Short mmCIF file of C-alpha atoms in Angstrom, two decimals:
data_model
loop_
_atom_site.label_atom_id
_atom_site.label_comp_id
_atom_site.label_asym_id
_atom_site.label_seq_id
_atom_site.Cartn_x
_atom_site.Cartn_y
_atom_site.Cartn_z
CA UNK A 1 3.97 -5.89 -29.24
CA UNK A 2 6.82 -3.54 -28.35
CA UNK A 3 10.44 -4.34 -29.09
CA UNK A 4 11.20 -4.73 -25.37
CA UNK A 5 8.36 -7.25 -24.98
CA UNK A 6 9.58 -9.17 -28.02
CA UNK A 7 13.13 -9.29 -26.64
CA UNK A 8 11.86 -10.61 -23.31
CA UNK A 9 9.83 -13.34 -25.07
CA UNK A 10 12.86 -14.18 -27.18
CA UNK A 11 15.04 -14.39 -24.06
CA UNK A 12 12.61 -16.87 -22.48
CA UNK A 13 12.57 -18.96 -25.65
CA UNK A 14 16.36 -18.96 -25.93
CA UNK A 15 16.71 -20.30 -22.38
CA UNK A 16 14.06 -22.94 -23.09
CA UNK A 17 15.65 -24.21 -26.30
CA UNK A 18 19.32 -24.01 -25.19
CA UNK A 19 20.41 -24.83 -28.76
CA UNK A 20 18.98 -23.17 -31.88
CA UNK A 21 19.68 -21.54 -35.23
CA UNK A 22 18.90 -18.01 -36.35
CA UNK A 23 16.61 -19.39 -39.05
CA UNK A 24 14.55 -21.39 -36.52
CA UNK A 25 13.93 -18.40 -34.28
CA UNK A 26 13.29 -16.05 -37.21
CA UNK A 27 10.58 -18.39 -38.46
CA UNK A 28 9.09 -18.85 -34.98
CA UNK A 29 8.91 -15.10 -34.33
CA UNK A 30 7.94 -14.22 -37.89
CA UNK A 31 10.82 -11.82 -38.55
CA UNK A 32 13.65 -11.72 -41.07
CA UNK A 33 17.00 -13.44 -40.59
CA UNK A 34 18.72 -10.05 -40.23
CA UNK A 35 16.23 -8.85 -37.62
CA UNK A 36 16.60 -12.02 -35.54
CA UNK A 37 20.38 -11.83 -35.75
CA UNK A 38 20.20 -8.24 -34.50
CA UNK A 39 17.92 -9.32 -31.62
CA UNK A 40 20.36 -12.06 -30.61
CA UNK A 41 23.25 -9.60 -30.65
CA UNK A 42 21.23 -7.30 -28.37
CA UNK A 43 20.52 -10.17 -25.95
CA UNK A 44 24.21 -10.98 -25.89
CA UNK A 45 24.89 -7.34 -25.01
CA UNK A 46 22.49 -7.66 -22.06
CA UNK A 47 24.44 -10.62 -20.71
CA UNK A 48 22.74 -13.66 -22.23
CA UNK A 49 25.71 -16.09 -22.62
CA UNK A 50 25.35 -17.07 -26.29
CA UNK A 51 28.00 -19.24 -27.92
CA UNK A 52 28.31 -19.55 -31.68
CA UNK A 53 28.66 -23.18 -32.81
CA UNK A 54 31.01 -23.91 -35.69
CA UNK A 55 30.52 -26.66 -38.22
CA UNK A 56 27.87 -27.97 -40.61
CA UNK A 57 24.82 -27.35 -38.41
CA UNK A 58 26.05 -24.10 -36.88
CA UNK A 59 23.63 -22.14 -34.74
CA UNK A 60 23.94 -20.95 -31.17
CA UNK A 61 24.04 -22.50 -27.70
CA UNK A 62 23.78 -21.15 -24.20
CA UNK A 63 27.16 -21.12 -22.51
CA UNK A 64 27.00 -22.63 -19.03
CA UNK A 65 29.15 -20.46 -16.76
CA UNK A 66 27.82 -21.17 -13.29
CA UNK A 67 30.51 -20.84 -10.64
CA UNK A 68 30.30 -20.47 -6.91
CA UNK A 69 32.39 -17.86 -5.18
CA UNK A 70 33.19 -17.83 -1.46
CA UNK A 71 31.54 -15.19 0.72
CA UNK A 72 34.16 -12.56 1.33
CA UNK A 73 32.39 -10.83 4.19
CA UNK A 74 34.09 -7.48 3.58
CA UNK A 75 31.33 -5.73 5.51
CA UNK A 76 29.08 -7.18 8.18
CA UNK A 77 25.44 -7.63 7.20
CA UNK A 78 23.28 -5.93 9.82
CA UNK A 79 19.61 -6.88 10.07
CA UNK A 80 16.79 -4.52 11.06
CA UNK A 81 13.01 -4.63 11.11
CA UNK A 82 10.87 -1.89 9.59
CA UNK A 83 7.19 -1.33 8.88
CA UNK A 84 6.91 0.08 5.35
CA UNK A 85 3.69 1.98 4.54
CA UNK A 86 1.58 1.16 1.50
CA UNK A 87 3.91 1.13 -1.49
CA UNK A 88 2.81 2.06 -5.02
CA UNK A 89 5.16 1.09 -7.85
CA UNK A 90 5.05 1.67 -11.61
CA UNK A 91 7.51 0.03 -13.96
CA UNK A 92 8.34 -2.75 -16.41
CA UNK A 93 7.68 -6.37 -15.52
CA UNK A 94 8.92 -9.82 -16.36
CA UNK A 95 6.99 -13.03 -15.70
CA UNK A 96 8.24 -16.54 -16.32
CA UNK A 97 7.98 -20.02 -14.82
CA UNK A 98 9.98 -20.33 -11.59
CA UNK A 99 12.35 -22.66 -13.43
CA UNK A 100 13.47 -19.60 -15.41
CA UNK A 101 14.63 -17.79 -12.26
CA UNK A 102 18.26 -18.25 -13.35
CA UNK A 103 17.55 -15.87 -16.24
CA UNK A 104 17.47 -12.93 -13.83
CA UNK A 105 21.15 -12.16 -14.43
CA UNK A 106 20.28 -11.32 -18.03
CA UNK A 107 16.83 -9.79 -18.00
CA UNK A 108 17.19 -7.47 -14.99
CA UNK A 109 19.78 -5.21 -16.69
CA UNK A 110 17.53 -5.15 -19.75
CA UNK A 111 14.47 -4.02 -17.77
CA UNK A 112 16.42 -1.36 -15.90
CA UNK A 113 17.91 0.04 -19.11
CA UNK A 114 14.45 0.30 -20.65
CA UNK A 115 13.07 1.93 -17.50
CA UNK A 116 15.81 4.57 -17.48
CA UNK A 117 14.89 5.43 -21.08
CA UNK A 118 11.21 5.85 -20.22
CA UNK A 119 11.34 7.19 -16.67
CA UNK A 120 10.13 10.64 -17.74
CA UNK A 121 6.80 9.05 -18.77
CA UNK A 122 6.03 8.18 -15.14
CA UNK A 123 4.15 10.81 -13.12
CA UNK A 124 3.92 11.41 -9.36
CA UNK A 125 7.40 10.12 -8.47
CA UNK A 126 7.97 9.76 -4.74
CA UNK A 127 11.76 10.16 -5.01
CA UNK A 128 13.27 11.32 -8.30
CA UNK A 129 16.63 9.58 -7.83
CA UNK A 130 15.40 6.34 -6.23
CA UNK A 131 14.48 3.02 -7.84
CA UNK A 132 12.77 -0.11 -6.57
CA UNK A 133 12.77 -3.72 -7.72
CA UNK A 134 9.74 -5.81 -6.71
CA UNK A 135 10.05 -9.58 -6.87
CA UNK A 136 8.15 -12.75 -6.07
CA UNK A 137 10.44 -15.74 -6.54
CA UNK A 138 9.07 -18.38 -4.20
CA UNK A 139 6.07 -19.25 -6.35
CA UNK A 140 5.48 -21.31 -9.50
CA UNK A 141 5.75 -18.01 -11.37
CA UNK A 142 8.77 -15.74 -11.07
CA UNK A 143 7.61 -12.12 -11.17
CA UNK A 144 9.92 -9.11 -11.24
CA UNK A 145 9.16 -5.41 -11.70
CA UNK A 146 11.85 -2.80 -12.32
CA UNK A 147 10.23 0.43 -11.24
CA UNK A 148 9.95 3.56 -9.18
CA UNK A 149 7.80 4.44 -6.18
CA UNK A 150 4.93 6.83 -6.88
CA UNK A 151 2.43 8.69 -4.72
CA UNK A 152 -0.46 7.47 -6.90
CA UNK A 153 -0.60 4.19 -8.88
CA UNK A 154 -1.91 5.99 -11.95
CA UNK A 155 -1.68 7.01 -14.74
CA UNK A 156 0.26 3.99 -16.03
CA UNK A 157 2.36 4.54 -19.18
CA UNK A 158 1.78 2.24 -22.14
CA UNK A 159 3.18 -1.28 -21.70
CA UNK A 160 4.08 -0.63 -18.05
CA UNK A 161 2.39 -2.08 -14.98
CA UNK A 162 1.48 -0.89 -11.52
CA UNK A 163 1.43 -2.75 -8.21
CA UNK A 164 0.31 -1.61 -4.76
CA UNK A 165 1.70 -3.39 -1.72
CA UNK A 166 -0.09 -2.98 1.62
CA UNK A 167 1.58 -1.78 4.81
CA UNK A 168 3.84 -4.65 5.86
CA UNK A 169 6.69 -5.50 8.21
CA UNK A 170 10.00 -6.37 6.61
CA UNK A 171 13.44 -7.45 7.69
CA UNK A 172 15.92 -5.10 6.04
CA UNK A 173 19.62 -5.45 5.23
CA UNK A 174 22.12 -3.75 2.94
CA UNK A 175 24.14 -5.35 0.18
CA UNK A 176 27.37 -3.50 -0.65
CA UNK A 177 29.17 -3.84 -3.95
CA UNK A 178 28.34 -5.76 -7.10
CA UNK A 179 24.73 -6.31 -8.21
CA UNK A 180 25.69 -9.56 -9.92
CA UNK A 181 23.30 -12.31 -8.92
CA UNK A 182 26.06 -14.54 -7.54
CA UNK A 183 27.27 -11.69 -5.33
CA UNK A 184 23.84 -10.69 -4.02
CA UNK A 185 22.98 -14.35 -3.43
CA UNK A 186 26.05 -14.71 -1.20
CA UNK A 187 24.88 -11.80 0.94
CA UNK A 188 21.33 -13.21 0.97
CA UNK A 189 22.32 -16.67 2.18
CA UNK A 190 24.72 -15.20 4.75
CA UNK A 191 21.86 -13.07 6.04
CA UNK A 192 19.44 -16.04 6.08
CA UNK A 193 21.78 -17.88 8.40
CA UNK A 194 21.62 -14.94 10.81
CA UNK A 195 17.80 -14.88 10.66
CA UNK A 196 17.61 -18.61 11.30
CA UNK A 197 19.75 -18.28 14.41
CA UNK A 198 17.50 -15.46 15.63
CA UNK A 199 14.33 -17.45 14.98
CA UNK A 200 12.99 -14.91 12.48
CA UNK A 201 10.63 -16.35 9.84
CA UNK A 202 9.88 -14.87 6.42
CA UNK A 203 6.70 -15.01 4.37
CA UNK A 204 7.62 -16.35 0.90
CA UNK A 205 4.12 -15.62 -0.44
CA UNK A 206 4.66 -11.86 -0.34
CA UNK A 207 6.83 -9.62 -2.50
CA UNK A 208 10.41 -8.68 -1.66
CA UNK A 209 11.86 -5.26 -2.42
CA UNK A 210 15.23 -4.00 -3.65
CA UNK A 211 15.83 -0.27 -3.20
CA UNK A 212 18.75 1.73 -4.54
CA UNK A 213 19.65 5.32 -5.29
CA UNK A 214 21.09 6.56 -8.58
CA UNK A 215 23.71 8.50 -6.61
CA UNK A 216 24.92 5.36 -4.83
CA UNK A 217 24.24 2.33 -7.09
CA UNK A 218 26.65 0.10 -5.14
CA UNK A 219 24.34 0.09 -2.11
CA UNK A 220 21.29 -2.14 -2.44
CA UNK A 221 18.75 -2.16 0.42
CA UNK A 222 16.81 -5.43 0.53
CA UNK A 223 13.36 -5.77 2.17
CA UNK A 224 12.14 -9.31 2.88
CA UNK A 225 8.53 -9.77 4.12
CA UNK A 226 8.10 -11.21 7.60
CA UNK A 227 5.42 -13.61 8.72
CA UNK A 228 2.54 -11.82 10.41
#
């Protein structure tokens, strides 16, 4: 098991337990106290909201920081329809029960950082400066892949995955600004209201796409699959 895989498993476990000690997790993952403490510090650096408990029992807890911000509407969200040809993607994936969807704020930055480190291992890139996130979040399993588009879905580097999506029609819109989940969710729900008024229906059983360019990381182009 690679270190990145171990950190992802640890992240899932941390969100499941909510409250824990370093000793408990070290024993569960069969590593030393120092190693587990280092892992927890790394998760904290990736955005997992860990809070150190003082007192006799000590340990750590997840800090609940959920707040809702109003939609600022600085730029209008325009909606278009496109037919995207067969899409081949290679990258790093995360799978968890749908109830763990709220973990996306923490694990997405982790996956992207790892992908940037290993991007040179991926052959047949379609666009050298472009990236694509592939997600399925309306199922009992939340599935996310941080990857790049390729002309051929092989070879696949060690501990990476590949996915090929057939030619499909999508509704497309742009999100400007922060990639924080709360911010992108505001744009998403604002856009959903527009689709509802236009009578446009989505297919939640198919994968959604998030495209962005390294030269303009503040512009995220979202593709949501339409019903056939």
